[in-house]
Every structure is written in structure tokens, then in C-alpha cells.
């Protein structure tokens, strides 16, 4: 996700976007999502534990390994939140540098929400990391300026997903890598029923008890169900100009990694 004072591109007047199970004006969604993350920023890591029963750490490890950070690369971590993925990328790039030599990597944490960025800065970072507030639909970066683009558990909160994908394609260098880690659609009906029961009934209730914010957690679980399934999202990535797009299901499709190339 990302931010700022200007109106992001892709938010034409009258355009609607999903906010949980409701359809709202796209510009209004931006404001509403900002409110959600203002509310949950101080409990963001707890939120991820509640949403995934703690398994998000393993999913993030798998996604970072898939991205395979390398020395000298510029990696853009969109919707970077408190920097969990960027810390992984930084450490992996540094370990590769010790083996292979080369220049330091640069990892840019970009998020729409200043509260999230401040929470991440307070948590601490790695030498390769820098922090910025910015908009996934209007990235504050030149064309063909990054080697890898990552967005984890954030793209479903963007008002115009297709516009965000086009922006990802724009800023990637030829041969650059795109990676999205997101909650997705369980492939087995038994897993889907069990996860729906957990997410719709337990997560908002626990969010109310622990974070004193049931409504934000209700939105988050609804937003998962409104997000396109794996094949549909794969087609959207291809339509944005990416090639060799693959899907890796995690925990039976509760989450999925979509990976593609800017070639």
C-alpha cells in the first residue's frame, strides 16, 4: 500500500472498489483503508498472527526465497508495513554478497500509511533498508528503476488492483521480477470451510478482545473473500504485461505466491 497527499491515479470519479463485502467509491476506499491501518498499526504483527494462526512467518520465508534477493539489486517492497519482508530481503542479499561479492543491495519499504512506516522504523531495520510513504497506484519512482518488486498482504487493499499491477510493470527493469504474497482461495473444500469458520467467526472476535477493534478485523477477513482467486489474479498479472507467471499455493491455498517476469 502506499500514500500521500495527492489523489492516486486510477481513482477516477465514479469508479467503485470493494471494501470488504461492500462496494464503495474508489477514492473513499483509499480513505477507509487508511483508517483501518491507522487503527491496527500498533498491533500489525499481532494482526498477521491472528489472520494466519502464526503461519505467515513461514509463508514470508517461502516468498523471500522465491524472490531470491541478490547483491547490488534495488528491491521495492510495496505495502511494506513494518518491514517484515524487507528485513528478510536485506539479510538474504547480504548473505549472497558475502558468498558472491558485489555491491550492497538497496531495499525500499514503501507503504501508503505513515503510521505503519513509523511502526516499522520504531521496530528497527537493516542497513540496506530505506523507508518511504507512497502510493501503489502512482509509485514515486522512475520507469525501469528496480530489479524486483514485492507486495505482501497488501494488494487486496488497493483501490485499483490492475493499476497497481501496471505500476509494478512500469518501474521494473527489463528482466525484473514481480512477486505477490496474498491470502487466496483454499483449493480443497474442507480447508476452505475450516478457514472460513476461523476467519469469519474467530478473527473479528479476537480482534475486538485483543486490539479493541472488531470492525477493522471484520473488514480484513471480508477483503480476503472479495479478492480474485488464483487463476483470475494470474490473468490480471499477465494482462498488466508480465510473462511466465506462476502460482505457488501455500497451506492448501490459504495464501498464494504469484510470481512473474518483466520481459
GROMACS .gro file of C-alpha atoms in nm:
model
  263
    1UNK     CA    1   0.000   0.000   0.000
    2UNK     CA    2   0.120   0.347  -0.010
    3UNK     CA    3   0.044   0.716   0.038
    4UNK     CA    4   0.029   1.066   0.025
    5UNK     CA    5  -0.138   1.394  -0.015
    6UNK     CA    6  -0.226   1.373  -0.386
    7UNK     CA    7  -0.508   1.169  -0.538
    8UNK     CA    8  -0.358   0.848  -0.680
    9UNK     CA    9  -0.406   0.766  -1.044
   10UNK     CA   10  -0.669   0.502  -1.112
   11UNK     CA   11  -0.923   0.674  -0.886
   12UNK     CA   12  -1.147   0.830  -1.146
   13UNK     CA   13  -1.466   0.989  -1.021
   14UNK     CA   14  -1.747   0.734  -1.003
   15UNK     CA   15  -1.516   0.430  -1.010
   16UNK     CA   16  -1.605   0.176  -0.742
   17UNK     CA   17  -1.390  -0.067  -0.546
   18UNK     CA   18  -1.463  -0.333  -0.287
   19UNK     CA   19  -1.428  -0.252   0.081
   20UNK     CA   20  -1.492  -0.586   0.244
   21UNK     CA   21  -1.832  -0.702   0.122
   22UNK     CA   22  -1.937  -0.350   0.023
   23UNK     CA   23  -1.868  -0.162  -0.299
   24UNK     CA   24  -1.762   0.197  -0.237
   25UNK     CA   25  -1.622   0.485  -0.439
   26UNK     CA   26  -1.256   0.412  -0.513
   27UNK     CA   27  -1.141   0.738  -0.355
   28UNK     CA   28  -1.347   0.658  -0.046
   29UNK     CA   29  -1.184   0.315  -0.021
   30UNK     CA   30  -0.842   0.481  -0.001
   31UNK     CA   31  -0.960   0.687   0.295
   32UNK     CA   32  -1.132   0.392   0.463
   33UNK     CA   33  -0.835   0.157   0.425
   34UNK     CA   34  -0.606   0.425   0.564
   35UNK     CA   35  -0.834   0.439   0.868
   36UNK     CA   36  -0.813   0.063   0.914
   37UNK     CA   37  -0.435   0.064   0.913
   38UNK     CA   38  -0.412   0.375   1.129
   39UNK     CA   39  -0.610   0.171   1.379
   40UNK     CA   40  -0.415  -0.155   1.357
   41UNK     CA   41  -0.061  -0.021   1.302
   42UNK     CA   42   0.047  -0.070   1.663
   43UNK     CA   43  -0.086  -0.427   1.653
   44UNK     CA   44   0.014  -0.512   1.296
   45UNK     CA   45   0.230  -0.813   1.380
   46UNK     CA   46  -0.041  -0.941   1.611
   47UNK     CA   47  -0.291  -0.893   1.329
   48UNK     CA   48  -0.087  -1.115   1.098
   49UNK     CA   49  -0.066  -1.380   1.368
   50UNK     CA   50  -0.444  -1.373   1.410
   51UNK     CA   51  -0.514  -1.378   1.036
   52UNK     CA   52  -0.285  -1.677   0.970
   53UNK     CA   53  -0.268  -1.854   1.309
   54UNK     CA   54   0.103  -1.762   1.309
   55UNK     CA   55   0.185  -1.939   0.981
   56UNK     CA   56   0.251  -1.608   0.799
   57UNK     CA   57   0.617  -1.627   0.904
   58UNK     CA   58   0.665  -1.950   0.705
   59UNK     CA   59   0.479  -1.803   0.408
   60UNK     CA   60   0.702  -1.496   0.416
   61UNK     CA   61   1.014  -1.712   0.429
   62UNK     CA   62   0.892  -1.903   0.123
   63UNK     CA   63   0.814  -1.579  -0.065
   64UNK     CA   64   1.155  -1.429   0.015
   65UNK     CA   65   1.327  -1.745  -0.108
   66UNK     CA   66   1.121  -1.726  -0.429
   67UNK     CA   67   1.225  -1.364  -0.487
   68UNK     CA   68   1.590  -1.462  -0.429
   69UNK     CA   69   1.745  -1.121  -0.347
   70UNK     CA   70   2.093  -1.063  -0.491
   71UNK     CA   71   2.382  -0.827  -0.426
   72UNK     CA   72   2.354  -0.485  -0.588
   73UNK     CA   73   1.983  -0.508  -0.659
   74UNK     CA   74   1.719  -0.244  -0.589
   75UNK     CA   75   1.419  -0.419  -0.436
   76UNK     CA   76   1.088  -0.238  -0.389
   77UNK     CA   77   0.872  -0.373  -0.106
   78UNK     CA   78   0.528  -0.220  -0.165
   79UNK     CA   79   0.274  -0.229   0.120
   80UNK     CA   80   0.588  -0.298   0.320
   81UNK     CA   81   0.421  -0.214   0.650
   82UNK     CA   82   0.654  -0.267   0.942
   83UNK     CA   83   0.928  -0.412   0.720
   84UNK     CA   84   0.899  -0.788   0.780
   85UNK     CA   85   0.965  -0.878   0.416
   86UNK     CA   86   1.232  -0.610   0.369
   87UNK     CA   87   1.430  -0.743   0.664
   88UNK     CA   88   1.428  -1.084   0.501
   89UNK     CA   89   1.535  -0.941   0.166
   90UNK     CA   90   1.814  -0.738   0.324
   91UNK     CA   91   1.959  -1.031   0.517
   92UNK     CA   92   1.938  -1.264   0.217
   93UNK     CA   93   2.104  -1.013  -0.017
   94UNK     CA   94   2.380  -0.954   0.239
   95UNK     CA   95   2.440  -1.329   0.277
   96UNK     CA   96   2.461  -1.362  -0.102
   97UNK     CA   97   2.704  -1.070  -0.113
   98UNK     CA   98   2.936  -1.248   0.132
   99UNK     CA   99   2.934  -1.555  -0.094
  100UNK     CA  100   2.946  -1.384  -0.431
  101UNK     CA  101   3.084  -1.035  -0.374
  102UNK     CA  102   2.927  -0.734  -0.540
  103UNK     CA  103   2.764  -0.413  -0.423
  104UNK     CA  104   2.521  -0.361  -0.138
  105UNK     CA  105   2.155  -0.419  -0.218
  106UNK     CA  106   1.901  -0.138  -0.171
  107UNK     CA  107   1.563  -0.232  -0.023
  108UNK     CA  108   1.290   0.033  -0.032
  109UNK     CA  109   1.000  -0.011   0.211
  110UNK     CA  110   0.702   0.177   0.068
  111UNK     CA  111   0.361   0.197   0.234
  112UNK     CA  112   0.054   0.416   0.195
  113UNK     CA  113   0.017   0.455   0.567
  114UNK     CA  114   0.256   0.677   0.761
  115UNK     CA  115   0.155   0.510   1.089
  116UNK     CA  116   0.271   0.176   0.952
  117UNK     CA  117   0.601   0.323   0.837
  118UNK     CA  118   0.657   0.481   1.179
  119UNK     CA  119   0.582   0.148   1.349
  120UNK     CA  120   0.839  -0.018   1.122
  121UNK     CA  121   1.104   0.246   1.189
  122UNK     CA  122   1.044   0.205   1.561
  123UNK     CA  123   1.082  -0.172   1.525
  124UNK     CA  124   1.420  -0.123   1.357
  125UNK     CA  125   1.564  -0.214   1.020
  126UNK     CA  126   1.870  -0.334   0.833
  127UNK     CA  127   2.144  -0.119   0.673
  128UNK     CA  128   2.006  -0.185   0.324
  129UNK     CA  129   1.658  -0.058   0.409
  130UNK     CA  130   1.505   0.284   0.348
  131UNK     CA  131   1.150   0.392   0.431
  132UNK     CA  132   0.902   0.599   0.234
  133UNK     CA  133   0.534   0.681   0.219
  134UNK     CA  134   0.393   0.634  -0.129
  135UNK     CA  135   0.106   0.508  -0.345
  136UNK     CA  136   0.099   0.165  -0.511
  137UNK     CA  137  -0.114   0.313  -0.790
  138UNK     CA  138   0.128   0.600  -0.857
  139UNK     CA  139   0.473   0.486  -0.748
  140UNK     CA  140   0.719   0.771  -0.683
  141UNK     CA  141   0.990   0.601  -0.890
  142UNK     CA  142   1.115   0.634  -1.250
  143UNK     CA  143   1.042   0.382  -1.522
  144UNK     CA  144   1.264   0.071  -1.523
  145UNK     CA  145   1.434   0.162  -1.195
  146UNK     CA  146   1.404  -0.151  -0.976
  147UNK     CA  147   1.522  -0.509  -1.013
  148UNK     CA  148   1.247  -0.671  -0.808
  149UNK     CA  149   0.900  -0.568  -0.691
  150UNK     CA  150   0.728  -0.732  -0.397
  151UNK     CA  151   0.387  -0.679  -0.238
  152UNK     CA  152   0.280  -0.896   0.055
  153UNK     CA  153  -0.070  -0.899   0.205
  154UNK     CA  154  -0.136  -0.555   0.062
  155UNK     CA  155  -0.267  -0.568  -0.292
  156UNK     CA  156  -0.622  -0.659  -0.189
  157UNK     CA  157  -0.636  -0.324  -0.005
  158UNK     CA  158  -0.550  -0.121  -0.315
  159UNK     CA  159  -0.844   0.064  -0.474
  160UNK     CA  160  -0.747  -0.035  -0.830
  161UNK     CA  161  -0.553  -0.362  -0.842
  162UNK     CA  162  -0.499  -0.350  -1.219
  163UNK     CA  163  -0.349  -0.002  -1.195
  164UNK     CA  164  -0.115  -0.119  -0.918
  165UNK     CA  165  -0.002  -0.409  -1.137
  166UNK     CA  166   0.064  -0.174  -1.429
  167UNK     CA  167   0.272   0.046  -1.199
  168UNK     CA  168   0.471  -0.258  -1.088
  169UNK     CA  169   0.543  -0.338  -1.451
  170UNK     CA  170   0.641   0.024  -1.524
  171UNK     CA  171   0.906   0.053  -1.252
  172UNK     CA  172   1.067  -0.286  -1.315
  173UNK     CA  173   1.376  -0.310  -1.530
  174UNK     CA  174   1.373  -0.550  -1.828
  175UNK     CA  175   1.412  -0.895  -1.675
  176UNK     CA  176   1.288  -0.771  -1.338
  177UNK     CA  177   1.092  -0.994  -1.103
  178UNK     CA  178   0.740  -0.944  -0.967
  179UNK     CA  179   0.620  -1.123  -0.654
  180UNK     CA  180   0.288  -1.103  -0.472
  181UNK     CA  181   0.215  -1.291  -0.150
  182UNK     CA  182  -0.153  -1.272  -0.060
  183UNK     CA  183  -0.431  -1.457   0.115
  184UNK     CA  184  -0.608  -1.659  -0.151
  185UNK     CA  185  -0.866  -1.933  -0.214
  186UNK     CA  186  -0.817  -2.273  -0.044
  187UNK     CA  187  -0.819  -2.543  -0.310
  188UNK     CA  188  -0.991  -2.812  -0.102
  189UNK     CA  189  -1.348  -2.760   0.019
  190UNK     CA  190  -1.269  -2.897   0.366
  191UNK     CA  191  -0.983  -2.649   0.409
  192UNK     CA  192  -1.199  -2.368   0.271
  193UNK     CA  193  -1.482  -2.440   0.516
  194UNK     CA  194  -1.246  -2.464   0.811
  195UNK     CA  195  -1.067  -2.140   0.721
  196UNK     CA  196  -1.394  -1.956   0.659
  197UNK     CA  197  -1.519  -2.064   1.000
  198UNK     CA  198  -1.199  -1.944   1.164
  199UNK     CA  199  -1.171  -1.617   0.975
  200UNK     CA  200  -1.534  -1.502   0.984
  201UNK     CA  201  -1.617  -1.608   1.338
  202UNK     CA  202  -1.295  -1.609   1.538
  203UNK     CA  203  -1.073  -1.338   1.392
  204UNK     CA  204  -1.308  -1.036   1.432
  205UNK     CA  205  -1.397  -1.150   1.782
  206UNK     CA  206  -1.033  -1.193   1.884
  207UNK     CA  207  -0.950  -0.858   1.720
  208UNK     CA  208  -1.216  -0.699   1.937
  209UNK     CA  209  -1.080  -0.859   2.251
  210UNK     CA  210  -0.708  -0.811   2.190
  211UNK     CA  211  -0.684  -0.499   1.973
  212UNK     CA  212  -1.018  -0.341   2.078
  213UNK     CA  213  -1.106  -0.309   1.707
  214UNK     CA  214  -1.351  -0.568   1.578
  215UNK     CA  215  -1.456  -0.364   1.273
  216UNK     CA  216  -1.108  -0.342   1.120
  217UNK     CA  217  -1.057  -0.716   1.154
  218UNK     CA  218  -1.402  -0.778   1.005
  219UNK     CA  219  -1.300  -0.573   0.701
  220UNK     CA  220  -0.974  -0.763   0.666
  221UNK     CA  221  -1.138  -1.106   0.658
  222UNK     CA  222  -1.405  -0.982   0.416
  223UNK     CA  223  -1.139  -0.835   0.189
  224UNK     CA  224  -0.979  -1.179   0.158
  225UNK     CA  225  -1.302  -1.329   0.026
  226UNK     CA  226  -1.356  -1.049  -0.224
  227UNK     CA  227  -1.006  -1.085  -0.370
  228UNK     CA  228  -0.979  -1.275  -0.704
  229UNK     CA  229  -0.894  -1.644  -0.690
  230UNK     CA  230  -0.556  -1.772  -0.809
  231UNK     CA  231  -0.633  -1.823  -1.182
  232UNK     CA  232  -0.817  -1.489  -1.208
  233UNK     CA  233  -0.535  -1.296  -1.040
  234UNK     CA  234  -0.280  -1.476  -1.258
  235UNK     CA  235  -0.464  -1.349  -1.568
  236UNK     CA  236  -0.467  -0.995  -1.426
  237UNK     CA  237  -0.090  -1.007  -1.380
  238UNK     CA  238  -0.043  -1.128  -1.737
  239UNK     CA  239  -0.274  -0.855  -1.867
  240UNK     CA  240  -0.051  -0.599  -1.692
  241UNK     CA  241   0.237  -0.712  -1.913
  242UNK     CA  242   0.412  -0.983  -1.713
  243UNK     CA  243   0.540  -1.310  -1.859
  244UNK     CA  244   0.599  -1.660  -1.723
  245UNK     CA  245   0.356  -1.602  -1.436
  246UNK     CA  246   0.341  -1.888  -1.187
  247UNK     CA  247   0.127  -1.962  -0.881
  248UNK     CA  248   0.250  -2.140  -0.569
  249UNK     CA  249  -0.021  -2.232  -0.319
  250UNK     CA  250   0.069  -2.226   0.048
  251UNK     CA  251  -0.118  -2.416   0.321
  252UNK     CA  252  -0.360  -2.559   0.067
  253UNK     CA  253  -0.425  -2.222  -0.097
  254UNK     CA  254  -0.499  -2.023   0.218
  255UNK     CA  255  -0.225  -1.800   0.079
  256UNK     CA  256  -0.051  -1.798  -0.259
  257UNK     CA  257   0.261  -1.660  -0.420
  258UNK     CA  258   0.217  -1.517  -0.769
  259UNK     CA  259   0.549  -1.463  -0.948
  260UNK     CA  260   0.622  -1.315  -1.289
  261UNK     CA  261   0.887  -1.155  -1.508
  262UNK     CA  262   0.906  -0.815  -1.680
  263UNK     CA  263   1.023  -0.949  -2.016
   0.00000   0.00000   0.00000
